[in-house]
CSV table of C-alpha atoms and ligand atoms in Angstrom, one decimal:
chain,number,residue,atom,x,y,z
A,1,UNK,CA,-10.9,33.7,-11.6
A,2,UNK,CA,-10.3,32.3,-8.2
A,3,UNK,CA,-13.1,32.6,-5.7
A,4,UNK,CA,-10.7,33.6,-2.9
A,5,UNK,CA,-8.4,36.1,-4.4
A,6,UNK,CA,-9.8,36.7,-7.9
A,7,UNK,CA,-6.8,35.9,-9.9
A,8,UNK,CA,-5.6,33.1,-12.1
A,9,UNK,CA,-3.8,29.9,-11.0
A,10,UNK,CA,-0.8,30.3,-13.2
A,11,UNK,CA,1.6,31.5,-10.5
A,12,UNK,CA,4.0,28.7,-9.9
A,13,UNK,CA,3.5,27.1,-6.4
A,14,UNK,CA,6.5,27.5,-4.1
A,15,UNK,CA,7.8,24.9,-1.7
A,16,UNK,CA,9.8,25.9,1.3
A,17,UNK,CA,11.5,23.3,3.4
A,18,UNK,CA,12.0,23.8,7.1
A,19,UNK,CA,14.6,26.2,8.5
A,20,UNK,CA,14.3,28.8,5.9
A,21,UNK,CA,12.9,31.7,7.9
A,22,UNK,CA,11.2,34.3,5.9
A,23,UNK,CA,11.8,32.4,2.6
A,24,UNK,CA,8.2,33.2,1.5
A,25,UNK,CA,8.7,36.9,1.7
A,26,UNK,CA,8.4,37.7,-1.9
A,27,UNK,CA,4.8,38.3,-3.1
A,28,UNK,CA,3.2,36.8,-6.1
A,29,UNK,CA,2.0,39.0,-8.8
A,30,UNK,CA,-1.5,38.9,-10.2
A,31,UNK,CA,-0.8,40.4,-13.5
A,32,UNK,CA,-1.8,37.4,-15.6
A,33,UNK,CA,-5.2,36.6,-14.2
A,34,UNK,CA,-7.1,39.7,-14.9
A,35,UNK,CA,-8.4,41.8,-17.7
A,36,UNK,CA,-10.1,39.0,-19.7
A,37,UNK,CA,-13.4,39.6,-21.2
A,38,UNK,CA,-16.5,37.4,-20.5
A,39,UNK,CA,-18.0,37.5,-23.9
A,40,UNK,CA,-15.6,35.2,-25.7
A,41,UNK,CA,-17.8,32.1,-25.8
A,42,UNK,CA,-20.7,31.5,-28.0
A,43,UNK,CA,-23.4,29.0,-27.3
A,44,UNK,CA,-24.4,28.3,-30.8
A,45,UNK,CA,-27.0,25.6,-30.9
A,46,UNK,CA,-26.1,23.6,-33.9
A,47,UNK,CA,-24.7,20.2,-33.0
A,48,UNK,CA,-23.6,17.6,-35.4
A,49,UNK,CA,-22.9,14.1,-34.3
A,50,UNK,CA,-19.6,12.4,-35.1
A,51,UNK,CA,-20.5,9.1,-33.8
A,52,UNK,CA,-19.8,7.2,-37.0
A,53,UNK,CA,-16.3,8.4,-37.4
A,54,UNK,CA,-14.6,5.2,-36.4
A,55,UNK,CA,-11.2,5.8,-38.0
A,56,UNK,CA,-8.6,7.0,-35.7
A,57,UNK,CA,-5.1,8.1,-36.7
A,58,UNK,CA,-2.5,8.6,-34.2
A,59,UNK,CA,-2.0,12.4,-34.3
A,60,UNK,CA,1.7,12.3,-33.8
A,61,UNK,CA,2.1,14.4,-36.8
A,62,UNK,CA,5.8,15.1,-37.3
A,63,UNK,CA,5.6,18.2,-39.4
A,64,UNK,CA,2.9,19.6,-37.2
A,65,UNK,CA,1.5,22.1,-39.6
A,66,UNK,CA,-1.9,20.4,-39.8
A,67,UNK,CA,-2.8,22.0,-43.1
A,68,UNK,CA,-2.6,18.8,-45.2
A,69,UNK,CA,-5.0,16.8,-43.0
A,70,UNK,CA,-8.7,16.4,-43.5
A,71,UNK,CA,-10.7,17.3,-40.4
A,72,UNK,CA,-10.6,14.4,-38.0
A,73,UNK,CA,-12.3,13.4,-34.8
A,74,UNK,CA,-9.8,11.9,-32.3
A,75,UNK,CA,-11.3,9.9,-29.5
A,76,UNK,CA,-9.8,10.7,-26.1
A,77,UNK,CA,-12.2,9.0,-23.5
A,78,UNK,CA,-10.3,10.1,-20.4
A,79,UNK,CA,-11.1,11.7,-17.1
A,80,UNK,CA,-10.4,15.4,-17.0
A,81,UNK,CA,-8.5,14.9,-13.8
A,82,UNK,CA,-6.6,12.0,-15.3
A,83,UNK,CA,-3.2,13.7,-15.0
A,84,UNK,CA,-3.7,14.6,-11.3
A,85,UNK,CA,-5.1,11.2,-10.6
A,86,UNK,CA,-2.1,9.5,-12.1
A,87,UNK,CA,0.3,11.7,-10.0
A,88,UNK,CA,-1.8,10.9,-6.9
A,89,UNK,CA,-1.4,7.2,-7.6
A,90,UNK,CA,2.3,7.7,-7.8
A,91,UNK,CA,2.3,9.5,-4.5
A,92,UNK,CA,0.3,6.6,-3.0
A,93,UNK,CA,2.8,4.1,-4.2
A,94,UNK,CA,5.7,6.2,-2.9
A,95,UNK,CA,4.0,6.6,0.5
A,96,UNK,CA,3.2,2.9,0.7
A,97,UNK,CA,6.8,2.0,-0.1
A,98,UNK,CA,7.9,4.0,3.0
A,99,UNK,CA,4.9,2.9,5.0
A,100,UNK,CA,4.0,6.5,5.5
A,101,UNK,CA,0.4,7.4,6.2
A,102,UNK,CA,-0.7,10.8,4.7
A,103,UNK,CA,-3.8,12.5,6.0
A,104,UNK,CA,-5.4,15.3,3.9
A,105,UNK,CA,-6.9,17.9,6.3
A,106,UNK,CA,-9.4,20.2,4.7
A,107,UNK,CA,-11.8,22.9,6.0
A,108,UNK,CA,-13.0,26.5,5.5
A,109,UNK,CA,-10.4,29.1,6.5
A,110,UNK,CA,-10.0,29.3,10.2
A,111,UNK,CA,-11.9,26.1,11.2
A,112,UNK,CA,-9.0,25.1,13.4
A,113,UNK,CA,-6.8,22.8,11.3
A,114,UNK,CA,-3.5,24.2,12.5
A,115,UNK,CA,-4.6,24.5,16.1
A,116,UNK,CA,-5.7,20.8,16.0
A,117,UNK,CA,-2.4,19.8,14.4
A,118,UNK,CA,-0.2,21.7,16.9
A,119,UNK,CA,-2.1,20.1,19.8
A,120,UNK,CA,-1.9,16.7,18.2
A,121,UNK,CA,1.9,17.0,17.5
A,122,UNK,CA,2.5,18.3,21.0
A,123,UNK,CA,0.8,15.3,22.5
A,124,UNK,CA,1.5,12.5,20.1
A,125,UNK,CA,4.4,13.9,18.0
A,126,UNK,CA,7.1,11.5,19.0
A,127,UNK,CA,4.8,8.5,18.9
A,128,UNK,CA,3.4,9.3,15.4
A,129,UNK,CA,6.8,10.7,14.3
A,130,UNK,CA,4.6,13.0,12.3
A,131,UNK,CA,5.6,15.8,9.9
A,132,UNK,CA,3.3,18.4,8.3
A,133,UNK,CA,3.0,19.8,4.8
A,134,UNK,CA,1.3,23.1,5.0
A,135,UNK,CA,-0.6,24.5,2.0
A,136,UNK,CA,-1.5,28.2,2.1
A,137,UNK,CA,-1.8,30.8,-0.6
A,138,UNK,CA,0.9,32.9,1.1
A,139,UNK,CA,3.1,33.1,4.2
A,140,UNK,CA,4.8,30.4,6.2
A,141,UNK,CA,2.9,31.3,9.4
A,142,UNK,CA,1.3,27.9,9.8
A,143,UNK,CA,4.5,26.0,9.1
A,144,UNK,CA,6.2,28.2,11.8
A,145,UNK,CA,3.5,27.2,14.3
A,146,UNK,CA,4.2,23.5,13.6
A,147,UNK,CA,7.9,23.9,13.9
A,148,UNK,CA,7.4,25.7,17.2
A,149,UNK,CA,5.7,22.5,18.3
A,150,UNK,CA,9.0,20.7,17.5
A,151,UNK,CA,8.0,18.8,14.4
A,152,UNK,CA,9.3,19.2,10.8
A,153,UNK,CA,7.1,21.2,8.5
A,154,UNK,CA,7.2,22.1,4.8
A,155,UNK,CA,5.3,25.1,3.6
A,156,UNK,CA,3.8,25.1,0.1
A,157,UNK,CA,2.5,28.5,-1.1
A,158,UNK,CA,0.0,27.9,-3.8
A,159,UNK,CA,0.0,31.6,-4.7
A,160,UNK,CA,-3.2,32.1,-6.7
A,161,UNK,CA,-4.1,28.4,-6.5
A,162,UNK,CA,-6.9,27.5,-4.0
A,163,UNK,CA,-6.0,23.9,-3.4
A,164,UNK,CA,-3.1,21.5,-3.3
A,165,UNK,CA,-2.7,19.1,-6.2
A,166,UNK,CA,-0.8,15.8,-6.4
A,167,UNK,CA,2.2,17.4,-8.1
A,168,UNK,CA,2.5,19.9,-5.2
A,169,UNK,CA,2.3,17.1,-2.7
A,170,UNK,CA,5.0,15.2,-4.4
A,171,UNK,CA,7.3,18.3,-4.1
A,172,UNK,CA,6.3,18.7,-0.5
A,173,UNK,CA,7.1,15.1,0.2
A,174,UNK,CA,10.5,15.4,-1.5
A,175,UNK,CA,11.2,18.4,0.8
A,176,UNK,CA,9.8,16.8,4.0
A,177,UNK,CA,11.5,13.4,3.4
A,178,UNK,CA,9.3,11.6,6.0
A,179,UNK,CA,10.9,8.6,7.7
A,180,UNK,CA,9.6,5.0,7.4
A,181,UNK,CA,6.4,4.2,9.4
A,182,UNK,CA,5.6,7.9,10.1
A,183,UNK,CA,2.5,10.0,9.6
A,184,UNK,CA,2.3,13.1,7.3
A,185,UNK,CA,-0.5,15.6,7.9
A,186,UNK,CA,-1.3,17.6,4.9
A,187,UNK,CA,-3.0,20.9,5.8
A,188,UNK,CA,-4.8,21.8,2.6
A,189,UNK,CA,-5.6,25.4,1.6
A,190,UNK,CA,-8.6,26.7,3.7
A,191,UNK,CA,-11.4,26.1,1.1
A,192,UNK,CA,-14.3,23.7,1.1
A,193,UNK,CA,-14.7,23.6,-2.7
A,194,UNK,CA,-11.6,23.0,-4.8
A,195,UNK,CA,-9.6,20.6,-2.6
A,196,UNK,CA,-12.4,18.1,-2.7
A,197,UNK,CA,-11.8,17.2,-6.3
A,198,UNK,CA,-8.0,16.7,-6.2
A,199,UNK,CA,-6.8,13.4,-5.0
A,200,UNK,CA,-3.3,13.8,-3.5
A,201,UNK,CA,-2.6,10.1,-2.9
A,202,UNK,CA,-3.5,10.4,0.8
A,203,UNK,CA,-4.7,7.5,3.0
A,204,UNK,CA,-7.7,9.5,4.2
A,205,UNK,CA,-9.5,12.8,3.9
A,206,UNK,CA,-10.3,14.6,7.1
A,207,UNK,CA,-12.8,17.5,6.9
A,208,UNK,CA,-12.9,19.9,9.8
A,209,UNK,CA,-16.0,22.1,10.3
A,210,UNK,CA,-16.3,24.5,13.2
A,211,UNK,CA,-19.5,25.2,15.1
A,212,UNK,CA,-19.2,28.9,14.3
A,213,UNK,CA,-19.6,28.3,10.6
A,214,UNK,CA,-23.2,27.1,10.8
A,215,UNK,CA,-24.6,23.6,10.6
A,216,UNK,CA,-25.7,24.0,6.9
A,217,UNK,CA,-22.1,23.6,5.6
A,218,UNK,CA,-22.8,20.1,4.3
A,219,UNK,CA,-25.6,21.3,2.0
A,220,UNK,CA,-23.5,24.3,0.8
A,221,UNK,CA,-20.4,22.2,0.1
A,222,UNK,CA,-21.6,18.7,-0.6
A,223,UNK,CA,-18.6,17.5,-2.6
A,224,UNK,CA,-16.3,18.1,0.4
A,225,UNK,CA,-18.5,16.1,2.7
A,226,UNK,CA,-18.9,13.3,0.1
A,227,UNK,CA,-15.2,12.9,-0.2
A,228,UNK,CA,-14.6,12.8,3.6
A,229,UNK,CA,-13.5,9.7,5.5
A,230,UNK,CA,-13.6,11.5,8.8
A,231,UNK,CA,-15.6,14.7,9.7
A,232,UNK,CA,-14.4,16.6,12.8
A,233,UNK,CA,-16.7,19.1,14.3
A,234,UNK,CA,-14.4,21.5,16.1
A,235,UNK,CA,-14.8,24.3,18.6
A,236,UNK,CA,-17.3,22.4,20.6
A,237,UNK,CA,-16.5,24.6,23.5
A,238,UNK,CA,-18.4,27.4,21.7
A,239,UNK,CA,-21.6,25.3,21.3
A,240,UNK,CA,-23.4,27.1,24.2
A,241,UNK,CA,-22.9,30.4,22.4
A,242,UNK,CA,-23.8,29.6,18.8
A,243,UNK,CA,-26.8,28.3,17.0
A,244,UNK,CA,-25.3,25.0,15.8
A,245,UNK,CA,-27.2,21.8,15.9
A,246,UNK,CA,-24.7,19.0,15.9
A,247,UNK,CA,-27.4,16.4,15.4
A,248,UNK,CA,-28.8,18.2,12.4
A,249,UNK,CA,-25.3,18.7,10.9
A,250,UNK,CA,-24.4,15.0,11.3
A,251,UNK,CA,-27.7,14.0,9.6
A,252,UNK,CA,-27.0,16.2,6.7
A,253,UNK,CA,-23.5,14.7,6.3
A,254,UNK,CA,-25.0,11.2,6.5
A,255,UNK,CA,-27.3,12.0,3.7
A,256,UNK,CA,-24.3,12.7,1.5
A,257,UNK,CA,-21.9,10.1,2.7
A,258,UNK,CA,-22.9,6.8,4.2
A,259,UNK,CA,-19.4,5.8,5.4
A,260,UNK,CA,-17.8,8.9,7.0
A,261,UNK,CA,-17.0,8.8,10.7
A,262,UNK,CA,-17.7,11.7,13.0
A,263,UNK,CA,-15.9,13.3,15.9
A,264,UNK,CA,-16.9,16.3,18.0
A,265,UNK,CA,-14.1,18.0,19.8
A,266,UNK,CA,-12.4,21.2,20.9
A,267,UNK,CA,-8.9,21.7,19.8
A,268,UNK,CA,-8.3,24.4,22.4
A,269,UNK,CA,-9.8,22.9,25.5
A,270,UNK,CA,-8.9,19.3,24.5
A,271,UNK,CA,-12.4,18.0,25.0
A,272,UNK,CA,-13.0,15.0,22.8
A,273,UNK,CA,-9.4,14.8,21.6
A,274,UNK,CA,-9.0,11.2,23.0
A,275,UNK,CA,-11.4,9.9,20.3
A,276,UNK,CA,-9.3,11.7,17.6
A,277,UNK,CA,-6.1,10.2,19.0
A,278,UNK,CA,-7.8,6.8,19.0
A,279,UNK,CA,-8.7,7.3,15.3
A,280,UNK,CA,-5.1,8.2,14.6
A,281,UNK,CA,-4.0,5.0,16.3
A,282,UNK,CA,-6.3,3.0,14.1
A,283,UNK,CA,-8.7,2.1,16.9
A,284,UNK,CA,-12.2,2.4,15.7
A,285,UNK,CA,-14.3,2.8,18.8
A,286,UNK,CA,-17.8,1.4,18.8
A,287,UNK,CA,-19.2,4.9,18.5
A,288,UNK,CA,-17.9,5.2,15.0
A,289,UNK,CA,-19.4,2.7,12.6
A,290,UNK,CA,-18.7,2.3,9.0
A,291,UNK,CA,-22.1,0.8,8.2
A,292,UNK,CA,-24.5,2.8,6.0
A,293,UNK,CA,-27.4,2.6,8.4
A,294,UNK,CA,-28.5,6.1,8.9
A,295,UNK,CA,-30.2,5.9,12.3
A,296,UNK,CA,-27.8,3.4,13.9
A,297,UNK,CA,-24.6,5.2,13.2
A,298,UNK,CA,-26.0,8.6,13.9
A,299,UNK,CA,-27.4,7.5,17.3
A,300,UNK,CA,-24.1,6.1,18.2
A,301,UNK,CA,-22.0,9.0,17.1
A,302,UNK,CA,-24.4,11.4,18.8
A,303,UNK,CA,-24.0,9.6,22.1
A,304,UNK,CA,-20.3,10.2,21.7
A,305,UNK,CA,-20.9,13.8,20.8
A,306,UNK,CA,-22.1,15.0,24.1
B,1,UNK,CA,-11.7,28.1,-8.6
B,2,UNK,CA,-10.8,24.5,-9.6
B,3,UNK,CA,-12.3,24.8,-13.1
B,4,UNK,CA,-9.2,26.7,-14.2
B,5,UNK,CA,-6.8,24.0,-13.2
B,6,UNK,CA,-9.1,21.4,-14.8
B,7,UNK,CA,-9.2,23.3,-18.0
B,8,UNK,CA,-5.4,23.6,-17.9
B,9,UNK,CA,-5.0,19.8,-17.6
B,10,UNK,CA,-7.7,19.4,-20.4
B,11,UNK,CA,-5.6,21.7,-22.7
B,12,UNK,CA,-2.4,19.8,-21.8
B,13,UNK,CA,-4.0,16.4,-22.6
B,14,UNK,CA,-5.3,17.7,-25.9
B,15,UNK,CA,-2.0,19.3,-26.9
B,16,UNK,CA,-0.2,16.0,-26.1
B,17,UNK,CA,-2.5,14.2,-28.4
B,18,UNK,CA,-2.8,16.6,-31.3
B,19,UNK,CA,0.7,17.9,-31.7
B,20,UNK,CA,0.6,21.2,-33.6
B,21,UNK,CA,-2.7,20.6,-35.4
B,22,UNK,CA,-5.3,23.3,-35.0
B,23,UNK,CA,-8.1,22.0,-32.8
B,24,UNK,CA,-11.6,23.1,-33.9
B,25,UNK,CA,-13.7,21.3,-31.3
B,26,UNK,CA,-13.5,19.7,-27.9
B,27,UNK,CA,-16.2,17.4,-26.7
B,28,UNK,CA,-16.7,16.9,-23.0
B,29,UNK,CA,-19.2,15.0,-20.8
B,30,UNK,CA,-19.8,16.6,-17.5
B,31,UNK,CA,-22.4,15.2,-15.0
B,32,UNK,CA,-24.4,17.3,-12.7
B,33,UNK,CA,-22.8,15.6,-9.7
B,34,UNK,CA,-19.2,16.0,-10.9
B,35,UNK,CA,-18.5,19.2,-8.9
B,36,UNK,CA,-17.6,21.1,-12.0
B,37,UNK,CA,-19.8,23.8,-13.5
B,38,UNK,CA,-20.0,23.7,-17.3
B,39,UNK,CA,-20.4,27.5,-17.6
B,40,UNK,CA,-17.3,28.1,-15.4
B,41,UNK,CA,-15.5,25.6,-17.5
B,42,UNK,CA,-16.5,27.4,-20.8
B,43,UNK,CA,-15.3,30.7,-19.4
B,44,UNK,CA,-12.0,29.3,-18.2
B,45,UNK,CA,-11.5,27.5,-21.5
B,46,UNK,CA,-11.8,30.7,-23.5
B,47,UNK,CA,-9.2,32.4,-21.3
B,48,UNK,CA,-6.8,29.5,-21.0
B,49,UNK,CA,-6.9,28.4,-24.7
B,50,UNK,CA,-6.0,31.8,-26.0
B,51,UNK,CA,-2.6,31.6,-27.7
B,52,UNK,CA,-2.7,27.8,-28.1
B,53,UNK,CA,-3.8,25.6,-31.0
B,54,UNK,CA,-7.1,25.3,-29.2
B,55,UNK,CA,-7.9,29.0,-29.4
B,56,UNK,CA,-11.4,29.5,-30.8
B,57,UNK,CA,-12.3,25.7,-30.6
B,58,UNK,CA,-15.9,24.9,-30.1
B,59,UNK,CA,-16.4,23.5,-26.6
B,60,UNK,CA,-19.4,21.1,-26.7
B,61,UNK,CA,-20.4,19.8,-23.2
B,62,UNK,CA,-22.8,16.9,-23.0
B,63,UNK,CA,-24.5,17.1,-19.7
B,64,UNK,CA,-26.1,13.7,-18.8
B,65,UNK,CA,-28.8,13.4,-16.2
B,66,UNK,CA,-27.8,12.1,-12.8
B,67,UNK,CA,-29.4,8.7,-11.8
B,68,UNK,CA,-29.4,6.9,-8.6
B,69,UNK,CA,-30.2,3.3,-7.6
B,70,UNK,CA,-31.7,2.7,-4.1
B,71,UNK,CA,-30.0,-0.2,-2.4
B,72,UNK,CA,-33.0,-0.5,0.0
B,73,UNK,CA,-36.0,-0.6,-2.4
B,74,UNK,CA,-34.3,-1.0,-5.8
B,75,UNK,CA,-35.9,2.2,-7.1
B,76,UNK,CA,-34.0,3.9,-10.1
B,77,UNK,CA,-34.6,7.6,-9.9
B,78,UNK,CA,-33.3,11.0,-11.1
B,79,UNK,CA,-30.6,12.7,-9.0
B,80,UNK,CA,-30.6,16.4,-9.2
B,81,UNK,CA,-28.1,17.2,-6.4
B,82,UNK,CA,-25.7,15.4,-4.2
B,83,UNK,CA,-28.3,14.6,-1.5
B,84,UNK,CA,-28.6,11.0,-2.1
B,85,UNK,CA,-32.1,10.3,-0.8
B,86,UNK,CA,-34.5,7.9,-2.4
B,87,UNK,CA,-38.2,8.9,-2.4
B,88,UNK,CA,-38.7,5.8,-0.1
B,89,UNK,CA,-36.6,7.6,2.6
B,90,UNK,CA,-33.4,5.6,2.3
B,91,UNK,CA,-30.1,7.4,2.0
B,92,UNK,CA,-28.3,4.2,0.8
B,93,UNK,CA,-28.2,5.2,-2.8
B,94,UNK,CA,-25.7,4.3,-5.4
B,95,UNK,CA,-24.9,7.0,-8.0
B,96,UNK,CA,-25.3,5.3,-11.4
B,97,UNK,CA,-24.6,8.3,-13.6
B,98,UNK,CA,-23.9,12.0,-13.0
B,99,UNK,CA,-20.3,12.0,-11.8
B,100,UNK,CA,-18.8,12.1,-15.3
B,101,UNK,CA,-15.9,14.5,-15.8
B,102,UNK,CA,-14.7,13.3,-19.2
B,103,UNK,CA,-12.8,14.5,-22.2
B,104,UNK,CA,-14.6,12.5,-24.9
B,105,UNK,CA,-13.0,13.5,-28.2
B,106,UNK,CA,-11.4,16.4,-30.1
B,107,UNK,CA,-11.8,17.6,-33.6
B,108,UNK,CA,-8.8,18.7,-35.5
B,109,UNK,CA,-8.6,20.6,-38.8
C,1,GTP,N1,-12.9,28.5,20.8
C,1,GTP,C1,-12.1,27.8,20.0
C,1,GTP,N2,-11.3,28.4,19.1
C,1,GTP,C2,-10.6,27.6,18.3
C,1,GTP,C3,-10.6,26.2,18.3
C,1,GTP,N3,-9.8,25.7,17.4
C,1,GTP,C4,-9.2,26.7,16.8
C,1,GTP,N4,-9.7,27.9,17.3
C,1,GTP,C5,-9.3,29.3,16.9
C,1,GTP,O1,-9.7,29.5,15.6
C,1,GTP,C6,-8.8,30.4,14.9
C,1,GTP,C7,-8.3,29.7,13.7
C,1,GTP,O2,-7.6,28.6,14.0
C,1,GTP,P1,-6.5,27.9,13.0
C,1,GTP,O3,-6.0,26.7,13.6
C,1,GTP,O4,-5.5,28.9,12.6
C,1,GTP,O5,-7.5,27.6,11.7
C,1,GTP,P2,-7.0,27.0,10.3
C,1,GTP,O6,-8.1,26.0,9.9
C,1,GTP,O7,-5.6,26.4,10.4
C,1,GTP,O8,-7.0,28.3,9.4
C,1,GTP,P3,-6.4,28.5,7.9
C,1,GTP,O9,-5.1,27.8,7.9
C,1,GTP,O10,-6.3,30.0,7.8
C,1,GTP,O11,-7.4,27.9,7.0
C,1,GTP,C8,-7.7,30.6,15.9
C,1,GTP,O12,-8.0,31.9,16.5
C,1,GTP,C9,-7.8,29.5,16.9
C,1,GTP,O13,-7.4,29.8,18.2
C,1,GTP,C10,-11.5,25.6,19.3
C,1,GTP,O14,-11.6,24.3,19.4
C,1,GTP,N5,-12.2,26.4,20.1
C,2,MG,MG1,-4.0,26.8,9.2
C,3,ZN,ZN1,-35.6,3.5,-1.9
């Protein structure tokens, strides 16, 4: 089922607060997600319209057996992600009440999210008073790296799930218990597909793409780049060795998303980090514009890129 | 794959509304720009609905066309992918339709 590990998402996510070394050690079992057949659905072409059914009963049928009812069409008219969106709005309210800014960090596996966070916390940790909620399918390795940098971290293991959802974030926030006026970084599961659709209640979505992944990522994973408020191109120190055209990549992103801001940096050498710290401080430098003008904003961000 | 968790919340929403009544049909509207693949959804629905009152329900997915409106030249045109580019060259395009991800109605026996 899942593109990453091939199993279902029914394993319950597990949340581990800090100071629980090795708490993630038990594995999750895959027994439920497999063995289904693919021939179960029929695509029969007959389609009757129900548009003139205007009567609507409330279906709170107390005896629940259904047999005594005539067939009925019940209008629902709701977003399929309505439940997650509602929980995300609750998170947003909770975060606003504490004046906590939550940033949802997303990328492919290995683009450098944890490296960037560790570096950021080491340099700004006390100023931002930041904590981290780490989402991974398994292990608490990333949370351990954050704790080694001296900041609180909560690990959420999604098991078979390939993204964090609003309910998992709520549980992570309960465990992290961030102080007033602080920042919470949410490191989402490394995946450019699924996390794009799930609002967590965050203040901004930050997408990290590394130069070793190829500059065609925006075309391959458009939804992620559409959702982004900030796109970070990481591992700029490797640009001399790889065939990655920053200009081309930024153009592709701009075609999907007229408002995203761009930063090019190296989390390991520290090159370009100052602009990221400025962004975190809420200073929008003249190189990052929110206007939709393709050429203007690109030229400006490209000047910044090199 | 996110389709499975979407199907799970779809099933929860239908169960909330229909109580114990047998569900014979589920009508969705999924736009081409929604990020959700109708075929993946159908597959997940068959798996996830097994053992519930939705088992065997007919899943009907209305797939509207995507349409964009160019803010530069006012052109109204078909959008087939997420690359919001007007034939005039402008990327300043508003998505008018195509992002739908809706549970429209359910049929109960
Ligand atoms: N050369 C170079 N390597 C980097 C940079 N940033 C991260 N890396 C390396 O890339 C690898 C993956 O980095 P992580 O920070 O673990 O990536 P991640 O996005 O957290 O990965 P997941 O959590 O598994 O999705 C590590 O070996 C890092 O040292 C960079 O700016 N330059
Ligand atoms: Mg990581
Ligand atoms: Zn136009």
